[in-house]
PDB file of C-alpha atoms in Angstrom:
ATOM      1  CA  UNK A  75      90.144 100.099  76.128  1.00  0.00           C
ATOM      2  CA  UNK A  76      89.866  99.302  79.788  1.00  0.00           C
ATOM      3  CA  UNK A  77      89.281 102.658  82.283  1.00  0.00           C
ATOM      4  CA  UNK A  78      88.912 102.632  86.177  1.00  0.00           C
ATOM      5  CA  UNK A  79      87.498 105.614  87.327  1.00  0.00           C
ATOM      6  CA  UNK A  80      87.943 106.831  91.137  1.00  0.00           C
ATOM      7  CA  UNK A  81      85.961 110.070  91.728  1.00  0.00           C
ATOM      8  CA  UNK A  82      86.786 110.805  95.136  1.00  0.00           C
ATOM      9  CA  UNK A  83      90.669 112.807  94.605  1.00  0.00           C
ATOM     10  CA  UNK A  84      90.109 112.799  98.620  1.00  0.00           C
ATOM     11  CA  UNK A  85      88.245 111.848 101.737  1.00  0.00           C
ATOM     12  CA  UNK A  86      88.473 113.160 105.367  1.00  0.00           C
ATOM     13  CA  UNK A  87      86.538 111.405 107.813  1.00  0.00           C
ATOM     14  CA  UNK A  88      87.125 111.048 111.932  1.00  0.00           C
ATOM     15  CA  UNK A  89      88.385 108.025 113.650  1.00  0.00           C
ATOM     16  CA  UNK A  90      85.377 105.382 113.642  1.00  0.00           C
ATOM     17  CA  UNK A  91      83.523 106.701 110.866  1.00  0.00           C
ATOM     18  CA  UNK A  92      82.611 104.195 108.099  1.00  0.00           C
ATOM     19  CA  UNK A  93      83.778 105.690 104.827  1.00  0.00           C
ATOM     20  CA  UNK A  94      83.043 104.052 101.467  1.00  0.00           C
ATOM     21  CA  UNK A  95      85.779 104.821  98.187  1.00  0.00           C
ATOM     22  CA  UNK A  96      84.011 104.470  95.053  1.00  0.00           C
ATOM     23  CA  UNK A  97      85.465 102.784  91.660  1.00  0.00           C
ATOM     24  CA  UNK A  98      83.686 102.667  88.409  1.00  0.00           C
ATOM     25  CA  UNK A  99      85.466 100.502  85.775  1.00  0.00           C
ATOM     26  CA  UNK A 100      85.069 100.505  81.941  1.00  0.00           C
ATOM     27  CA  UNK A 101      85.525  97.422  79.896  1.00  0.00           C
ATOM     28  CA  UNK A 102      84.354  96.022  77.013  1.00  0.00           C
ATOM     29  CA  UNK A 103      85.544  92.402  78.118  1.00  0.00           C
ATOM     30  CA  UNK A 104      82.720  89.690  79.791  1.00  0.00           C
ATOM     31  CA  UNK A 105      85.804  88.039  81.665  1.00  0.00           C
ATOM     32  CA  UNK A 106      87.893  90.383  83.817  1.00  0.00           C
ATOM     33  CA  UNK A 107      89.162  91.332  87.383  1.00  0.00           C
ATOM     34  CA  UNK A 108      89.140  94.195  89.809  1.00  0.00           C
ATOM     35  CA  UNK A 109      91.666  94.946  92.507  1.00  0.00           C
ATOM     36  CA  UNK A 110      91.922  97.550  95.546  1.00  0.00           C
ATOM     37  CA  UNK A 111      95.185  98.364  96.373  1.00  0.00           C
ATOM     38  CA  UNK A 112      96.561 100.164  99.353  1.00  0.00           C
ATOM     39  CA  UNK A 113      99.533 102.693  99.040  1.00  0.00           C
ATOM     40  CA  UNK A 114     100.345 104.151 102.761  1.00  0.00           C
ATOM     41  CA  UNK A 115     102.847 107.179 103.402  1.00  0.00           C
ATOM     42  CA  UNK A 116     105.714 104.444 102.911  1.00  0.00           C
ATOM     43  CA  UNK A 117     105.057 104.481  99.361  1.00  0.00           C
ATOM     44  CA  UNK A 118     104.666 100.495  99.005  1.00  0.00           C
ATOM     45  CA  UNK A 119     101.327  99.159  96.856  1.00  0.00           C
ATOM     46  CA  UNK A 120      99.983  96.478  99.324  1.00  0.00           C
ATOM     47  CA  UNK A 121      97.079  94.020  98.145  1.00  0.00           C
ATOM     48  CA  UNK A 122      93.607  93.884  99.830  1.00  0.00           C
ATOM     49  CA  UNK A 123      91.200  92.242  97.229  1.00  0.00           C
ATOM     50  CA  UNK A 124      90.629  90.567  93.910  1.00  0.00           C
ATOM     51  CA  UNK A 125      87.243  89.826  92.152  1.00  0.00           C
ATOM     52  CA  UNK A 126      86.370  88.018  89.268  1.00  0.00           C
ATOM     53  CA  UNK A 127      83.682  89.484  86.936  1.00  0.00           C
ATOM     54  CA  UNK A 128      81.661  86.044  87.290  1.00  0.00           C
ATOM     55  CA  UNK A 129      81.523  86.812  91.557  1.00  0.00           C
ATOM     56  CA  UNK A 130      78.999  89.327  92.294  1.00  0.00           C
ATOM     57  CA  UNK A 131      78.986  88.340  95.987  1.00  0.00           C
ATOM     58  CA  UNK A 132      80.229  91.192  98.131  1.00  0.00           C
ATOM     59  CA  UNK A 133      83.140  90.184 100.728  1.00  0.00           C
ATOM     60  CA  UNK A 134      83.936  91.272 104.015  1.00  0.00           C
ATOM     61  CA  UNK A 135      87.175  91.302 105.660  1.00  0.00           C
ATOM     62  CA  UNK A 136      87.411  92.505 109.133  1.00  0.00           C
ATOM     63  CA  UNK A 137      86.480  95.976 109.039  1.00  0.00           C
ATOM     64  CA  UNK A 138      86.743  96.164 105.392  1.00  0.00           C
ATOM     65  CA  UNK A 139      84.126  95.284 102.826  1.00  0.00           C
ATOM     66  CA  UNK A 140      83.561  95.229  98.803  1.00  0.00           C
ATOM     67  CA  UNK A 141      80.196  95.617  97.128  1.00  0.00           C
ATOM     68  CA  UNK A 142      80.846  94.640  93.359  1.00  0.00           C
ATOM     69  CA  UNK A 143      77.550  95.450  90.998  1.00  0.00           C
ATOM     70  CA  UNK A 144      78.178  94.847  87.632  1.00  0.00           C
ATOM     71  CA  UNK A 145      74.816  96.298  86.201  1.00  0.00           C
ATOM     72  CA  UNK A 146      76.450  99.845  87.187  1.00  0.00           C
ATOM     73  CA  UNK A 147      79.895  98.612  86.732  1.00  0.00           C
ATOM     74  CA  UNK A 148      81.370  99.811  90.004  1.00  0.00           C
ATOM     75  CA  UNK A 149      83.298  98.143  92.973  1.00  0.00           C
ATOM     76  CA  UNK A 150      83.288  99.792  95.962  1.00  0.00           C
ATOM     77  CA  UNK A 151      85.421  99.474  99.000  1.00  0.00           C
ATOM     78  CA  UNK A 152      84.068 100.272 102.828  1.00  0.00           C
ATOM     79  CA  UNK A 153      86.100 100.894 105.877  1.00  0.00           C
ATOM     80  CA  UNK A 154      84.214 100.394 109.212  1.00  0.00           C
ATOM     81  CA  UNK A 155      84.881 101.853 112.228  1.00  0.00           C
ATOM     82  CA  UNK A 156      87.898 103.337 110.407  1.00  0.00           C
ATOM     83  CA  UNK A 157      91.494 103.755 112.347  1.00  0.00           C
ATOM     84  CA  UNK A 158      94.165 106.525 112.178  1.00  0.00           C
ATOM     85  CA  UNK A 159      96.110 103.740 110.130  1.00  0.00           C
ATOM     86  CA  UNK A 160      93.791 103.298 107.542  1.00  0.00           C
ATOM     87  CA  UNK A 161      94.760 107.013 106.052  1.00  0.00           C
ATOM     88  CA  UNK A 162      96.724 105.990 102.935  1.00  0.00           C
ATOM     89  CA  UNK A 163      95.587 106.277  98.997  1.00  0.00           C
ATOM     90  CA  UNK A 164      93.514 103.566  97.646  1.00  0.00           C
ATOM     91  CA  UNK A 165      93.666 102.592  94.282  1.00  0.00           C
ATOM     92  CA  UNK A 166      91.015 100.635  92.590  1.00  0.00           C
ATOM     93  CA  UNK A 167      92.426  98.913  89.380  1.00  0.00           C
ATOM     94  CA  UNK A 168      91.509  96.720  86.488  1.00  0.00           C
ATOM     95  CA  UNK A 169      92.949  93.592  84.583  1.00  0.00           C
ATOM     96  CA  UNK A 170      91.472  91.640  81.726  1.00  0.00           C
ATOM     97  CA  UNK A 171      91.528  87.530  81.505  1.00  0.00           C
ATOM     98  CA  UNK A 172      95.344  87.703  79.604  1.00  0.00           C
ATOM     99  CA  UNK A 173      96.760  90.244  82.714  1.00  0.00           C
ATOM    100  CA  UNK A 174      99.281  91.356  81.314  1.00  0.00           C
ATOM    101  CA  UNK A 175      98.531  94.397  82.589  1.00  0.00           C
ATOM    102  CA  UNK A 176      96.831  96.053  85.356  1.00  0.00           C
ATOM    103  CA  UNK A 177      94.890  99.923  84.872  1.00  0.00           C
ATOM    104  CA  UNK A 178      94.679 101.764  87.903  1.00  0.00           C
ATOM    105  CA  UNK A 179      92.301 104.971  89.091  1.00  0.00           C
ATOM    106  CA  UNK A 180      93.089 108.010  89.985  1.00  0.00           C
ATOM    107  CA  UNK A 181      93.212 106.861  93.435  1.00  0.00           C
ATOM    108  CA  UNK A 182      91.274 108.161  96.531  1.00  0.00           C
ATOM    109  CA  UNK A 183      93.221 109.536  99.175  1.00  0.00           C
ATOM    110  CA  UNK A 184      91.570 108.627 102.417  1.00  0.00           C
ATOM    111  CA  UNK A 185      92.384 110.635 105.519  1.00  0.00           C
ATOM    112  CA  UNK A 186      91.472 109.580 109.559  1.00  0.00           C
ATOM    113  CA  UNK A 187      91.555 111.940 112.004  1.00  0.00           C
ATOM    114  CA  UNK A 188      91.901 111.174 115.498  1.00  0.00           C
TER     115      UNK A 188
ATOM    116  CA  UNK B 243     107.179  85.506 103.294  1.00  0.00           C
ATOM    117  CA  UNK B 244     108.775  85.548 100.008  1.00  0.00           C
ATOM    118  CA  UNK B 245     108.754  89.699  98.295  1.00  0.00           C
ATOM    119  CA  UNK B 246     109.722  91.390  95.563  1.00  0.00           C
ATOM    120  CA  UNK B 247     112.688  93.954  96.044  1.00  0.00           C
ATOM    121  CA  UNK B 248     113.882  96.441  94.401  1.00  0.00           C
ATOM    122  CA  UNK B 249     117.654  98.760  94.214  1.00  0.00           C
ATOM    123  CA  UNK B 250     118.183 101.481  94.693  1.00  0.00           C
ATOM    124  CA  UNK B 251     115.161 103.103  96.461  1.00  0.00           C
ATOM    125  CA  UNK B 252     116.105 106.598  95.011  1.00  0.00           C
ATOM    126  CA  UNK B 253     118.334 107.171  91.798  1.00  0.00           C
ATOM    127  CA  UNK B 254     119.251 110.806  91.409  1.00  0.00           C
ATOM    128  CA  UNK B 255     120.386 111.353  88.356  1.00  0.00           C
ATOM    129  CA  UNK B 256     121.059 114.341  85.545  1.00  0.00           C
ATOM    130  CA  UNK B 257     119.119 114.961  82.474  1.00  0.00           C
ATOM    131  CA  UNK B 258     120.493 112.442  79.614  1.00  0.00           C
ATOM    132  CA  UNK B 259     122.208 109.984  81.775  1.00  0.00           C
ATOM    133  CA  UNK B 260     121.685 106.645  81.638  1.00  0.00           C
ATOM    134  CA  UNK B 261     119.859 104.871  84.296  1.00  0.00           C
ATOM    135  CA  UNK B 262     119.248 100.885  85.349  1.00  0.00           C
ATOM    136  CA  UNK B 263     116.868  99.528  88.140  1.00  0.00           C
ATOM    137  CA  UNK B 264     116.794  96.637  89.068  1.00  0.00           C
ATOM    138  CA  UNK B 265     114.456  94.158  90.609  1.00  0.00           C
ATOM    139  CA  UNK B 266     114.622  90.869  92.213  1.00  0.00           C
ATOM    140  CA  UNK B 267     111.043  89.391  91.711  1.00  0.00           C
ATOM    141  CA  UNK B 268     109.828  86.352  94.005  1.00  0.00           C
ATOM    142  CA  UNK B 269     111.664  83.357  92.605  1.00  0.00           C
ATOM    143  CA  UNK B 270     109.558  80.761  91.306  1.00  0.00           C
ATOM    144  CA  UNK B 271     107.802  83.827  89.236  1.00  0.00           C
ATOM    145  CA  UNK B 272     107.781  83.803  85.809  1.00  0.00           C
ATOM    146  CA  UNK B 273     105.908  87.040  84.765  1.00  0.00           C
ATOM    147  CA  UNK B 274     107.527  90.201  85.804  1.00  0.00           C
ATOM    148  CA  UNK B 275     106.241  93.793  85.011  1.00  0.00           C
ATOM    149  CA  UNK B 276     107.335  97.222  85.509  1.00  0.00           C
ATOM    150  CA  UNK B 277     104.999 100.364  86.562  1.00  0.00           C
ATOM    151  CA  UNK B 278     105.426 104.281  87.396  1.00  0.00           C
ATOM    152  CA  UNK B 279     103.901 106.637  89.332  1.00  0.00           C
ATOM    153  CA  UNK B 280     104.636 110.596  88.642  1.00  0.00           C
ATOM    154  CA  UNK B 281     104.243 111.875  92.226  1.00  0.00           C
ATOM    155  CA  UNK B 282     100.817 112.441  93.635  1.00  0.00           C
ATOM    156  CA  UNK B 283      99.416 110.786  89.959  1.00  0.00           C
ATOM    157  CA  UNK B 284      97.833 107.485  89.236  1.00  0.00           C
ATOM    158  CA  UNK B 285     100.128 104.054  88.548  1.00  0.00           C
ATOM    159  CA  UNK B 286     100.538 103.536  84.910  1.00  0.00           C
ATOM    160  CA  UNK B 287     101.315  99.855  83.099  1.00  0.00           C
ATOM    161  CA  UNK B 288     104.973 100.282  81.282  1.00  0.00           C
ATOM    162  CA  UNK B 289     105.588  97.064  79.734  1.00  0.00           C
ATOM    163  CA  UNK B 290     105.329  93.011  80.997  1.00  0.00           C
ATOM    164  CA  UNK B 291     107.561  90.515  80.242  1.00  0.00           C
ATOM    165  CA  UNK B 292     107.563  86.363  80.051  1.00  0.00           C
ATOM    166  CA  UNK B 293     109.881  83.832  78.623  1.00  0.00           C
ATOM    167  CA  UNK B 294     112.600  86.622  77.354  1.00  0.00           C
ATOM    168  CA  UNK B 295     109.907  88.608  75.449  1.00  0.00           C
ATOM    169  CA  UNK B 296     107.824  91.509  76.129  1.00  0.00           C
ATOM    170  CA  UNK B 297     104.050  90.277  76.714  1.00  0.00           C
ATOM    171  CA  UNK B 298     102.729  93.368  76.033  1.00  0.00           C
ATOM    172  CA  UNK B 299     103.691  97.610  76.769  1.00  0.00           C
ATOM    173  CA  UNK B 300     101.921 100.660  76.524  1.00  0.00           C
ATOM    174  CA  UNK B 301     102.765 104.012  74.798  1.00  0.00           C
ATOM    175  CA  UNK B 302     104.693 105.462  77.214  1.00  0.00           C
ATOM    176  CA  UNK B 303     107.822 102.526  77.103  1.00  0.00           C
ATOM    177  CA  UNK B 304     109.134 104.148  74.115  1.00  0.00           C
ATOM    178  CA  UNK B 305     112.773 103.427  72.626  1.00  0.00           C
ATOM    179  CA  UNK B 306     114.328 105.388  75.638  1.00  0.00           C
ATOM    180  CA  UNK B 307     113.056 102.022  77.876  1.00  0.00           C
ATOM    181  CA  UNK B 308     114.239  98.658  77.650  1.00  0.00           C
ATOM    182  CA  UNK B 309     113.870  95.440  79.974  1.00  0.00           C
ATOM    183  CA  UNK B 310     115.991  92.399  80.362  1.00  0.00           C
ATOM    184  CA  UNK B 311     116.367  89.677  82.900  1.00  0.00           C
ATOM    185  CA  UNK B 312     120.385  89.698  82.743  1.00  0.00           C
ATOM    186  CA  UNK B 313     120.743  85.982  84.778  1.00  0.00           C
ATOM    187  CA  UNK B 314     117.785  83.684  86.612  1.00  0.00           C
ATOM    188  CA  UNK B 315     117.041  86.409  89.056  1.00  0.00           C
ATOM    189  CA  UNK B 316     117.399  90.030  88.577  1.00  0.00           C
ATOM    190  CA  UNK B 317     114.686  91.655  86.401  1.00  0.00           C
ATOM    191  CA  UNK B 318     116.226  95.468  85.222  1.00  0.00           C
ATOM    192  CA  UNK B 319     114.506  98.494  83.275  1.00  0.00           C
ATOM    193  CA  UNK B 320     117.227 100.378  81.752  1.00  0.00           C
ATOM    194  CA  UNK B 321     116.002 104.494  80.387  1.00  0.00           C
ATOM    195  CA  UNK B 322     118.841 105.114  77.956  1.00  0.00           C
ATOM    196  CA  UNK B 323     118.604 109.166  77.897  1.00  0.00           C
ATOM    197  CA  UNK B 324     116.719 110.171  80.753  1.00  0.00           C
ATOM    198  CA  UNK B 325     114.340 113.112  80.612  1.00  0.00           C
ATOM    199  CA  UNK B 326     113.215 115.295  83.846  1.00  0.00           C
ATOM    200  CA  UNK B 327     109.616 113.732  82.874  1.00  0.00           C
ATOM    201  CA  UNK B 328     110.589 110.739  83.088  1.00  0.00           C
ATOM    202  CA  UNK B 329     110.911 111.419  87.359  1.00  0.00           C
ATOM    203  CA  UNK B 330     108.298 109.199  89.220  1.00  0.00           C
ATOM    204  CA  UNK B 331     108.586 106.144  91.434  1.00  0.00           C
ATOM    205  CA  UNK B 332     109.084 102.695  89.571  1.00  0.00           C
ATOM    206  CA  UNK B 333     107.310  99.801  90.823  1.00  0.00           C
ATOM    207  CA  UNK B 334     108.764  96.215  89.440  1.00  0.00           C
ATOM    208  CA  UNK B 335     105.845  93.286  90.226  1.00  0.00           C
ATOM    209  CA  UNK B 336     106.116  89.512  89.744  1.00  0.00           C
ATOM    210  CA  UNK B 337     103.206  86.607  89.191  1.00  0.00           C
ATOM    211  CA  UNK B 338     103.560  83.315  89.558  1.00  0.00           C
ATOM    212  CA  UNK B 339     101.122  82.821  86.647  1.00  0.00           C
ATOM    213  CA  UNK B 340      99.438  84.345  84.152  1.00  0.00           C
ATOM    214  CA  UNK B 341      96.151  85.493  83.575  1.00  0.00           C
ATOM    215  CA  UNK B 342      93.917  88.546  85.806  1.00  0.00           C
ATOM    216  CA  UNK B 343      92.786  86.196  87.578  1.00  0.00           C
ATOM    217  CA  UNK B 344      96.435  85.965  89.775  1.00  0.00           C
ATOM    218  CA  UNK B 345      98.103  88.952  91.786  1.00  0.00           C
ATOM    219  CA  UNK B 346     101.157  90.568  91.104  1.00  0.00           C
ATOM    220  CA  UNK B 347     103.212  91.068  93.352  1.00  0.00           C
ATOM    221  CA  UNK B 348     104.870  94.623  94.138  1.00  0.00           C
ATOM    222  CA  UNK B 349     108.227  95.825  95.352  1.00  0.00           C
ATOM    223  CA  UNK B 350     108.848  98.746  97.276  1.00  0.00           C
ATOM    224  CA  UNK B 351     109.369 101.330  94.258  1.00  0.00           C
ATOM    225  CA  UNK B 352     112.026 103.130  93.196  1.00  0.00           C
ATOM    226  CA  UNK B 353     112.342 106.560  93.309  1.00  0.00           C
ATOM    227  CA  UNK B 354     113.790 108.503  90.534  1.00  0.00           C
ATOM    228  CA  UNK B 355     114.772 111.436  90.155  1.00  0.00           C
ATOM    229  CA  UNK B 356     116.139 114.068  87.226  1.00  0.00           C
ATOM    230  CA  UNK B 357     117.797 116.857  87.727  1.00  0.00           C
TER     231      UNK B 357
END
């Protein structure tokens, strides 16, 4: 069984702060995928990343960055410099090689103050 | 850019009643799925669906769900005799093909609610 664990339940950081969310994932598959997803107030899930298990190099996006370690199974997501419209929840979430599904975390909700 | 949407974007409706949302996924998708999310909770898998035939569904799409793609477009998730658990937002996705390695695409949710 596949699990995605998201410790953080929530963060609260000030405007231009760098704030990491952490995901640990759980599988007993060698071939799988990890995803961050962003839900904002609106309610929508909007993409930001996928990984393959085979693609240990970490990615940077504008202000946002991944750091995916498989020897401690985690893939973590970095804001830099964060903005007032970064607050939203982020959920990290899992999918093995069929995806026919996808198994989220809890979900870290991630709040900037001005 | 092509998106999935979804109707209505909040269903009220009483205990027992019969309820259908529907979903229009992107349209040269072929794998469509259906999620919920109890308020302030996690999002959790319901069932996925390819060629007329569920794929695969957890325990939670019991015999009170059902899915259907009625004509080439819409994509619907009928609950037959709705419970007040059974209030969370529903999230239809699409994916142009299958496998983890491809995103699925989400609509907007729909927001249901028992009374």
């Amino acid at each position: 069984a596949q699990k995605v664990t998201q410790a953080q339940t929530e963060i609260s950081v000030v405007e231009k702060e760098d704030v990491t969310l952490d995901c640990v994932y759980e599988t007993r598959d060698t071939t799988y995928y990890l995803f961050w997803y962003k839900q904002p107030p609106s309610g929508e899930l909007v993409f930001l990343i996928r990984r393959n298990s085979f693609d240990e190099q970490n990615e940077i996006s504008g202000r946002y960055s991944w750091n995916f370690q498989k020897s401690t199974s985690s893939f973590n997501f970095t804001i830099t410099a964060s903005q007032v419209v970064d607050s939203a929840v982020y959920f990290c979430a899992l999918s093995d090689n069929a995806g026919n599904m996808l198994t989220f975390g809890g979900g870290t909700r991630l709040m900037v103050k001005p | 850019e092509p998106e999935v949407t979804q109707t209505p974007s909040h269903q009220v409706t009483q205990m027992g009643q019969e309820v259908i949302l529907r979903c229009v996924p992107i349209s040269n998708h072929l794998y469509f799925y259906w999620y919920r999310q109890i308020l302030g909770q996690k999002v959790e898998f319901l069932v996925s669906f390819y060629n007329n035939e569920i794929s695969e569904k957890s325990e939670i799409f019991d015999d009170q769900f059902s899915v259907e793609r009625p004509d080439g477009s819409n994509f619907t998730l009928k609950i037959r005799s709705t419970k007040l658990e059974d209030s969370a937002m529903y999230f239809c996705a699409s994916s142009g093909r299958q496998g983890g390695g491809y995103e699925q695409y989400f609509g907007p949710g729909t927001r249901l609610t028992v009374t």
